[in-house]
Tab-separated table of C-alpha atoms in Angstrom:
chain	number	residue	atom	x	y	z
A	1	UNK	CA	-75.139	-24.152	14.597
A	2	UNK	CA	-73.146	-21.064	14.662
A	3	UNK	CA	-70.098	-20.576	12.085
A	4	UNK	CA	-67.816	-19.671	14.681
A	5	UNK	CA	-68.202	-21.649	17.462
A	6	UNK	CA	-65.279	-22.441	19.489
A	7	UNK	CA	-64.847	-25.744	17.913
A	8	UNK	CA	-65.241	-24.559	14.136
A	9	UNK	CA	-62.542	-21.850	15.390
A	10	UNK	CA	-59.997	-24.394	16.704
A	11	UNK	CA	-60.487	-26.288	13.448
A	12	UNK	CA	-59.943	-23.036	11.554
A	13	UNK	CA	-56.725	-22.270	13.214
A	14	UNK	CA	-55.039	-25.878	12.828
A	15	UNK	CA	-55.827	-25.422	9.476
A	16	UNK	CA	-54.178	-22.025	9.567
A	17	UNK	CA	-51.158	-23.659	11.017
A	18	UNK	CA	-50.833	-26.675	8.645
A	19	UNK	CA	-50.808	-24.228	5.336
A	20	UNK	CA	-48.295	-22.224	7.178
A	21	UNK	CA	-46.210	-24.478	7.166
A	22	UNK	CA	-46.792	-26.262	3.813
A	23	UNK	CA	-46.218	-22.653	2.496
A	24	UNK	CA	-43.040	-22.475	4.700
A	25	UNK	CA	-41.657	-25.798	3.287
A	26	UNK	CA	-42.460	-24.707	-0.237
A	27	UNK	CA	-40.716	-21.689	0.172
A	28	UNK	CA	-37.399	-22.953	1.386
A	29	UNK	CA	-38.112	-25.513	-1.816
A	30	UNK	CA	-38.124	-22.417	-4.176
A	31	UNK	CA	-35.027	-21.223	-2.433
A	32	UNK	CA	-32.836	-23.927	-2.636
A	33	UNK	CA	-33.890	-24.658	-6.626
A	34	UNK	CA	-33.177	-21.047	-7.090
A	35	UNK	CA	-29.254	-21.318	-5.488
A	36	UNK	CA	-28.958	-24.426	-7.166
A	37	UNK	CA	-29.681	-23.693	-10.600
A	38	UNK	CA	-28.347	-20.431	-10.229
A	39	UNK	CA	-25.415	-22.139	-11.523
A	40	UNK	CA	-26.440	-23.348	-14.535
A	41	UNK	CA	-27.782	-19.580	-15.229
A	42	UNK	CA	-26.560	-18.157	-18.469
A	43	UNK	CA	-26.745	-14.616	-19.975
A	44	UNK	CA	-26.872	-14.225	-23.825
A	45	UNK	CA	-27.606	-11.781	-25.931
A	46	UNK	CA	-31.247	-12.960	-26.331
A	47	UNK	CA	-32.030	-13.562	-22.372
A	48	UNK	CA	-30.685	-15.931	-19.559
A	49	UNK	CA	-30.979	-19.750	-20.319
A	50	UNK	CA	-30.440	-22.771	-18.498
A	51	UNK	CA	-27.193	-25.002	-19.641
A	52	UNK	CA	-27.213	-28.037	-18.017
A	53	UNK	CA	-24.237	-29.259	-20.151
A	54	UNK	CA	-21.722	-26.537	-18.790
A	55	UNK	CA	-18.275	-27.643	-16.884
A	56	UNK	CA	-18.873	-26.601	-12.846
A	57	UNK	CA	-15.352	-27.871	-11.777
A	58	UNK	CA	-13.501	-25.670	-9.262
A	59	UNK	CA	-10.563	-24.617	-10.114
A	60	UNK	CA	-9.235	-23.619	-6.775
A	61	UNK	CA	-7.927	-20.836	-5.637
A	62	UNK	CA	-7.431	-18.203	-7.997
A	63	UNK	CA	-5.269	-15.516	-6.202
A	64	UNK	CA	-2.225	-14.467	-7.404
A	65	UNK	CA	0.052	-11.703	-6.807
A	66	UNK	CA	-0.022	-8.284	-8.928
A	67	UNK	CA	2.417	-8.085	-11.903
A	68	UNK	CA	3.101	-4.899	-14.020
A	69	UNK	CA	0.212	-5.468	-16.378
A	70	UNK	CA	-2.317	-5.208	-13.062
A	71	UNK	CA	-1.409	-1.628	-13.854
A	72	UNK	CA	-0.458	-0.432	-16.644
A	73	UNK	CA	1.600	2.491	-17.008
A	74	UNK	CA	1.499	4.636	-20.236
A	75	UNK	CA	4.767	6.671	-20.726
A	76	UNK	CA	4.464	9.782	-22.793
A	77	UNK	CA	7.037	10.265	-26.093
A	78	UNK	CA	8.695	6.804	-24.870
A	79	UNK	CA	8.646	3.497	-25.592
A	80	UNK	CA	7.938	1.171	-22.628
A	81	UNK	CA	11.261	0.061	-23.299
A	82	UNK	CA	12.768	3.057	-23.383
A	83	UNK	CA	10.890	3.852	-19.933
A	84	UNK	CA	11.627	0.772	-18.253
A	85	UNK	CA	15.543	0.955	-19.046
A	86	UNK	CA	15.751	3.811	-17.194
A	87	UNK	CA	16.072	2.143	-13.546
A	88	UNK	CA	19.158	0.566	-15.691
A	89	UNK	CA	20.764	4.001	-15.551
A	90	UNK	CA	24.195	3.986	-13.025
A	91	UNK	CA	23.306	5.481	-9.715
A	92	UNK	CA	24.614	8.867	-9.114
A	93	UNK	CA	25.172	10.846	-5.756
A	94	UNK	CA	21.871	12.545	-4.965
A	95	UNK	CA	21.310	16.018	-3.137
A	96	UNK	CA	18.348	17.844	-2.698
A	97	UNK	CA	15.568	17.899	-0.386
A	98	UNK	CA	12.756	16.366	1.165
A	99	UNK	CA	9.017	17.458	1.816
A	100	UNK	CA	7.092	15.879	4.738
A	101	UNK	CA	3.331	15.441	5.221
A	102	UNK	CA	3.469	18.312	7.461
A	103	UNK	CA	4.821	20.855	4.771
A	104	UNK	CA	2.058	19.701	2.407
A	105	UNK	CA	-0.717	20.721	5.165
A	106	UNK	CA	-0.088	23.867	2.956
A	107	UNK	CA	1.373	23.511	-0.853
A	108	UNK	CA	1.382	26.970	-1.496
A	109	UNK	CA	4.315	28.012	1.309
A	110	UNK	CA	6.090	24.580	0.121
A	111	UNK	CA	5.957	25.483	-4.001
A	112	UNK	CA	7.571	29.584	-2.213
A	113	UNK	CA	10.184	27.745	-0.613
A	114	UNK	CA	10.788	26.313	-3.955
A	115	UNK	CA	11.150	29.207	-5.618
A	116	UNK	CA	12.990	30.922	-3.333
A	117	UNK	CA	16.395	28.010	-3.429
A	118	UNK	CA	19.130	29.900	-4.713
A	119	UNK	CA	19.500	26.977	-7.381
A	120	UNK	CA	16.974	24.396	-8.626
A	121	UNK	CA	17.410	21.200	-6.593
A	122	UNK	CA	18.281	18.521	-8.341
A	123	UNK	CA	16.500	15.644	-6.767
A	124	UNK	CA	13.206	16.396	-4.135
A	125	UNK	CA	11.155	13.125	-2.093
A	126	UNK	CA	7.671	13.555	-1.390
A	127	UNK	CA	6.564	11.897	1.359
A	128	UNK	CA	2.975	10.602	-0.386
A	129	UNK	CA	1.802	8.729	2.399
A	130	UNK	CA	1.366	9.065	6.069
A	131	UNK	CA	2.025	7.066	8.875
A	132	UNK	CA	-1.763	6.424	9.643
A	133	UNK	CA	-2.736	5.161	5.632
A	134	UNK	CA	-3.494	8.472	4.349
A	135	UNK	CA	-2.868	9.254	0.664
A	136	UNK	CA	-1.567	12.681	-0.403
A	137	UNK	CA	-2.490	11.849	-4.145
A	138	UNK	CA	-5.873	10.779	-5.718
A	139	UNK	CA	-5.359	6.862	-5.641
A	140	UNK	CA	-7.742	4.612	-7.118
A	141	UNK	CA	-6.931	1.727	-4.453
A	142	UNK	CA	-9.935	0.173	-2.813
A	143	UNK	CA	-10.450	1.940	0.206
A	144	UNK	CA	-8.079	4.540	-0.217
A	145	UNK	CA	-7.859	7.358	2.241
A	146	UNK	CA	-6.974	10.724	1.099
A	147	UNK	CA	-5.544	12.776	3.395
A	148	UNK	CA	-7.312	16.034	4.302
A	149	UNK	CA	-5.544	18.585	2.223
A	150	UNK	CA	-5.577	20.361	-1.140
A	151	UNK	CA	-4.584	17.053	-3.388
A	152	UNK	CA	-4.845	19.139	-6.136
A	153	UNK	CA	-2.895	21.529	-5.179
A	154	UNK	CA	0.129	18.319	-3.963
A	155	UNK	CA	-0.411	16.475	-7.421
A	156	UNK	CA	0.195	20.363	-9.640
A	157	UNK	CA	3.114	20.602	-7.466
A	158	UNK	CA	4.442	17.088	-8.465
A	159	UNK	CA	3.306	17.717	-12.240
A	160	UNK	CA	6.001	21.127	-11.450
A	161	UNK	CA	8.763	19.048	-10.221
A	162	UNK	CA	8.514	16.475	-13.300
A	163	UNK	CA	8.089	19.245	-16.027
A	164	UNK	CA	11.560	21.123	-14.428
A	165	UNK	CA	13.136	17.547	-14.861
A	166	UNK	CA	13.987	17.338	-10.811
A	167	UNK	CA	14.689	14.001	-10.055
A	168	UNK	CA	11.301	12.685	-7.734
A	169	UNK	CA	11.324	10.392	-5.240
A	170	UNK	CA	8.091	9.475	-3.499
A	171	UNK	CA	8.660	8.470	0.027
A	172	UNK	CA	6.290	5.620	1.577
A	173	UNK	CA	5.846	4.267	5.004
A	174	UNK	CA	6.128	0.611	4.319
A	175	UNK	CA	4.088	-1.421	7.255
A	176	UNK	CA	3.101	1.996	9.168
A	177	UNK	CA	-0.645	1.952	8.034
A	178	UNK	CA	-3.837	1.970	10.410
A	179	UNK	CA	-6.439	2.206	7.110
A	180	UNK	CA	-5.408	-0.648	5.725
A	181	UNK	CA	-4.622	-3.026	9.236
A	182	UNK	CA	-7.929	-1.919	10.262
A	183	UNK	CA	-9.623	-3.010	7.049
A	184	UNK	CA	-7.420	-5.920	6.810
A	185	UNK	CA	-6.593	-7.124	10.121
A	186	UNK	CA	-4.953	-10.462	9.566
A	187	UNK	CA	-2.132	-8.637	7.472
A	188	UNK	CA	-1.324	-6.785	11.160
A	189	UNK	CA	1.194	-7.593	13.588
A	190	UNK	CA	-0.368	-9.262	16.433
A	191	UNK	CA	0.302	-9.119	20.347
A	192	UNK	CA	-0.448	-12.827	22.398
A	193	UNK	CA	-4.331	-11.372	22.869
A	194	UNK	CA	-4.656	-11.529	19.259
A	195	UNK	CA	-5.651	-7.522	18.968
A	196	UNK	CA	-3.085	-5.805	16.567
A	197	UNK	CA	-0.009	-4.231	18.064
A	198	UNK	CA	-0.047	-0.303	17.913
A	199	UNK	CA	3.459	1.968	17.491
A	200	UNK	CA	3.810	4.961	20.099
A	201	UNK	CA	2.666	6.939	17.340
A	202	UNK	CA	-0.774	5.151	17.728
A	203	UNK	CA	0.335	2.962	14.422
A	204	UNK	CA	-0.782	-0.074	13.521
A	205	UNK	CA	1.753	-2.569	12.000
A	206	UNK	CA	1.849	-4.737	8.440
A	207	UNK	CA	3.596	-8.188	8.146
A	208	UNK	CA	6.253	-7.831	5.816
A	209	UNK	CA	5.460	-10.916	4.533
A	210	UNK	CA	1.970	-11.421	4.072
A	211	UNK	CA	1.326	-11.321	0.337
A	212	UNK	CA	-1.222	-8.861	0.752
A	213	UNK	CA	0.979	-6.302	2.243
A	214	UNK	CA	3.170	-7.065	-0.685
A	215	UNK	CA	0.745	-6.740	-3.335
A	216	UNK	CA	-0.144	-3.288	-1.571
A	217	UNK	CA	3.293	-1.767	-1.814
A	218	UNK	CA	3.285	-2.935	-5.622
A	219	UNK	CA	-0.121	-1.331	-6.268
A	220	UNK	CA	1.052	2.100	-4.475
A	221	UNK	CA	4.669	2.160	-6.446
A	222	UNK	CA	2.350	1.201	-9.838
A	223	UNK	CA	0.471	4.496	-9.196
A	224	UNK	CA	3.178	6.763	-8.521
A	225	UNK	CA	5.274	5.795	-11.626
A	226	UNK	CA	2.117	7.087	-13.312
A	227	UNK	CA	2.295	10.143	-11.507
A	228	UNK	CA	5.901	10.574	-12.560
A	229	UNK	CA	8.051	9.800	-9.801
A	230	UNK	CA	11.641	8.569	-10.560
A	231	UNK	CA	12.142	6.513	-7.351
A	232	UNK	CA	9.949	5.130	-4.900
A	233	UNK	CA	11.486	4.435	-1.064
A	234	UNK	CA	9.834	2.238	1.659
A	235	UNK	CA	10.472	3.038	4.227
A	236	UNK	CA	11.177	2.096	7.859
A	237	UNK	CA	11.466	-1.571	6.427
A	238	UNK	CA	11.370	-3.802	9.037
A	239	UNK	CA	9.455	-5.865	11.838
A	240	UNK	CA	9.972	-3.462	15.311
A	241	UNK	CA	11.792	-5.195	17.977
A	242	UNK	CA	8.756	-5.204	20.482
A	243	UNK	CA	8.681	-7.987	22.693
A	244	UNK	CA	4.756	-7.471	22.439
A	245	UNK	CA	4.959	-8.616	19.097
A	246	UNK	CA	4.070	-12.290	18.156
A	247	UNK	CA	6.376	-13.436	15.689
A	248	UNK	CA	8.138	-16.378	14.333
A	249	UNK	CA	11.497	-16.653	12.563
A	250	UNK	CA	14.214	-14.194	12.465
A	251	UNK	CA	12.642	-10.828	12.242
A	252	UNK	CA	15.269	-9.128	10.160
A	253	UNK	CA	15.394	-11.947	7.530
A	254	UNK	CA	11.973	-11.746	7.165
A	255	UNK	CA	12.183	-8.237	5.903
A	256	UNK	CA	14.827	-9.101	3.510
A	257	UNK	CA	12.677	-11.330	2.165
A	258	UNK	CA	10.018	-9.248	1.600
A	259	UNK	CA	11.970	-6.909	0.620
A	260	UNK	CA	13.746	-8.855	-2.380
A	261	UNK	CA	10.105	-10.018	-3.114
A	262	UNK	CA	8.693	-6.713	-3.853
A	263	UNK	CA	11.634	-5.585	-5.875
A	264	UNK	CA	11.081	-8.616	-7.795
A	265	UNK	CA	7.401	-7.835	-8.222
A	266	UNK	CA	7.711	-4.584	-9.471
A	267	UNK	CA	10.715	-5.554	-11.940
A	268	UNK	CA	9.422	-4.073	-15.568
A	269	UNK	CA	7.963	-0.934	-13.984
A	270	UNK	CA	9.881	2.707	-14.766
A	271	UNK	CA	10.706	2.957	-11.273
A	272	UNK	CA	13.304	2.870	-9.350
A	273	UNK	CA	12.848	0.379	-5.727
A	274	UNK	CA	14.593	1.705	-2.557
A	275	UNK	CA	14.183	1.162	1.044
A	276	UNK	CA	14.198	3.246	3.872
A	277	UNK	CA	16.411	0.780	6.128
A	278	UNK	CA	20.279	0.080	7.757
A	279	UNK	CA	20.071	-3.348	7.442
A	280	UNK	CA	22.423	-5.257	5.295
A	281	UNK	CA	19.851	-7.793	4.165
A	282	UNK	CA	17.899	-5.331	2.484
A	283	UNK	CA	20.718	-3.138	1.492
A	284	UNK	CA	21.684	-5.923	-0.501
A	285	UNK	CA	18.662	-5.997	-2.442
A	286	UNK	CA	17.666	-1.998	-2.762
A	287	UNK	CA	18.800	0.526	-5.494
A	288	UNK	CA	19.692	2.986	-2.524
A	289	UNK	CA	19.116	3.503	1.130
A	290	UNK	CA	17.541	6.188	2.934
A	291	UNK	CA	18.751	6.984	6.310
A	292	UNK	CA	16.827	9.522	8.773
A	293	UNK	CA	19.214	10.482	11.175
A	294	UNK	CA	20.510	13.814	12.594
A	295	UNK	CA	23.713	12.606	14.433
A	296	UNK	CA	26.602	13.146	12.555
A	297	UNK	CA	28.800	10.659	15.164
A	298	UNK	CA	26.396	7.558	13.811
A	299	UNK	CA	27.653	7.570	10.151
A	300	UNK	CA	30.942	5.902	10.235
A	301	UNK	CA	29.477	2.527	12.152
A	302	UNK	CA	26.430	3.132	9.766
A	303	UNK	CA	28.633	2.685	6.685
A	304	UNK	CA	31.229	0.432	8.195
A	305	UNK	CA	27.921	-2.315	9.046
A	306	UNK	CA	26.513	-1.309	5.245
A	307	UNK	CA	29.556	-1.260	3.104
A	308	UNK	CA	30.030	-5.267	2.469
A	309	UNK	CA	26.248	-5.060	0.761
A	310	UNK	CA	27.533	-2.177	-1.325
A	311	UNK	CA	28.884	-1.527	-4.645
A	312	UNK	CA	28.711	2.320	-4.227
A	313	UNK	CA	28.252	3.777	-0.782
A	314	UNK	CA	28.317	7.129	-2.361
A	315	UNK	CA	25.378	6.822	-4.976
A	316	UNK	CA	23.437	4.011	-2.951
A	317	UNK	CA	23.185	5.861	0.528
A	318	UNK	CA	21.413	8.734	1.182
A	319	UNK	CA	20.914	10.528	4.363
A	320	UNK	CA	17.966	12.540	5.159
A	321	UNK	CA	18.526	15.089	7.668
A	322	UNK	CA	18.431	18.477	9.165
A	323	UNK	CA	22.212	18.714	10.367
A	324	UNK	CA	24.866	20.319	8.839
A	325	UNK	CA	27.372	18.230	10.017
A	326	UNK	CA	30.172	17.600	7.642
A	327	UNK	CA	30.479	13.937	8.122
A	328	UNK	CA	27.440	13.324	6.059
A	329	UNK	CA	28.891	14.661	3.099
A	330	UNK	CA	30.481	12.389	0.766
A	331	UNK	CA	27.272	10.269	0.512
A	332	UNK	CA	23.728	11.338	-1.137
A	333	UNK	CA	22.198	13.860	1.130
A	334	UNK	CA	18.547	15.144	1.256
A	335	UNK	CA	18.024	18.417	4.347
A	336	UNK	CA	14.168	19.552	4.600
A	337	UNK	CA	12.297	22.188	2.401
A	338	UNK	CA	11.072	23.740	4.947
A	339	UNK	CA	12.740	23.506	8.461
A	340	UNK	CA	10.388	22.549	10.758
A	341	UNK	CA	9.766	19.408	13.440
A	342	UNK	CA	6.145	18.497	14.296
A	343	UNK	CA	4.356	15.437	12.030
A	344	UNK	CA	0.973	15.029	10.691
A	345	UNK	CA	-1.126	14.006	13.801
């Protein structure tokens, strides 16, 4: 009889097939053992044990928004104390300039432009973020884009600024952020389709109110009191009026909201909080406004729809612009470094 006949083969192979699966089922045995005692896995100095007698009780969810010792700040010479009491400072009328993403494409001509003021500006804002998410300083935030320039070359500048004692303000799109939709897309504003709704800049959104968001803004004002800025100002602070947009509730209340929220959460850093916005709801709640606006006929119904959420219109508005229109003096004015129009792209 030969070995391997047809019959001895077909006994071979249903043998083949029932250790298959007897392996198969042992296996997916092992498996679930493994994930199950994995919990009961403990390292020690001498090895990993098994405690059986452990607690495994959830204890929910354990997310909770970022507070100043998330990231702490060490201040140089000063006490924290010292450091922190310096948002308590009265406001005073600022004047100075601003720098834009698009001057820092090169530091070099912005640090000449500098030099060349006929008298050292008091006060300067950065703009340290663009509208798309990238960073113009090294952060340390997960997933952090840097922007493609000489960061070095921004944060010496910066270090310049703080050593002459020039008042810095860092100036930070608030909700204007593709990285960070993109990576996070249930923070975004949505359209009906449920895809994200995009700026004519190409811009994604961020909910003002999603605690994410929030806890982002915190996180980016944490790093640049470490850098040495004086003032932090987010701006464009507010939910666009798009029809596109899906949204419940009262759109400018909600960015009140979030506006008093962050303030709140970064109360104990040595920063000052300011928003880049004209409405009263979060004037009420900012240490100073930033306006962007060129047309000099726009400030008296500016201030006249402001000055009920003000103590000092003076020292708590400032206007940003390129016009030398004399009807934005009186208030805190900031012109560019460098006059020029075109944005980062």
């Amino acid at each position: 009889m030969r070995f391997f006949s047809y019959r001895n083969k077909l006994r071979l192979k249903r043998l083949a097939v029932i250790l298959g699966a007897v392996a198969a089922v042992a296996l997916a045995f092992c498996a679930i053992r493994f994930i199950y005692l994995q919990r009961y896995l403990v390292f020690t100095d001498t090895g990993a044990v098994f405690d059986y007698d452990q607690s495994l009780t959830s204890q929910g969810d354990t997310h909770t928004s970022l507070n100043p010792e998330d990231f702490p700040v060490e201040y140089a010479g000063l006490e924290q104390s010292q450091a922190v009491s310096s948002q308590e400072q009265p406001l005073e009328v600022l004047s100075g300039y601003y720098i834009t993403t698009s001057m820092l494409q090169d530091p070099a001509v912005v640090t000449a432009a500098l030099e060349a003021a006929e008298t050292a500006p008091k006060a300067v804002m950065v703009e340290m973020k663009s509208i798309y998410g990238n960073f113009y300083y090294a952060s340390s935030l997960a997933g952090a884009n840097t922007a493609s320039v000489d960061i070095s070359a921004v944060e010496a500048l910066i270090d310049r600024l703080a050593q002459d004692k020039t008042y810095l303000i860092a100036r930070i799109p608030a909700f204007s952020d593709n990285n960070f939709a993109l990576a996070n897309q249930s923070c975004g504003l949505p359209l009906s389709s449920g895809a994200l709704w995009m700026d004519t800049n190409g811009c994604y959104w961020l909910d003002p109110q999603d605690a994410a968001v929030q806890d982002y803004l915190v996180a980016i004002a944490a790093e640049l009191a470490d850098l040495g800025f004086d003032e932090v100002v987010f701006d464009q602070y507010q939910i666009p009026d798009s029809e596109n947009i899906v949204y419940e509730g009262d759109r400018t209340e909600a960015a009140a909201a979030s506006a008093q929220t962050v303030k709140d959460m970064l109360e104990g850093y040595a920063i000052r909080v300011s928003f880049g916005s004209t409405a009263a709801g979060v004037a009420a709640v900012s240490d100073r406004l930033y306006i962007s606006n060129d047309n000099g006929a726009a400030v008296e119904g500016i201030m006249a729809s402001l000055t009920e959420s003000l103590t000092d219109p003076a020292a708590q508005i400032v206007f940003c612009t390129a016009s030398r229109d004399t009807r934005f003096e009186g208030y805190g004015l900031l012109r560019p470094l460098i006059e020029q129009s075109s944005e980062e792209q």
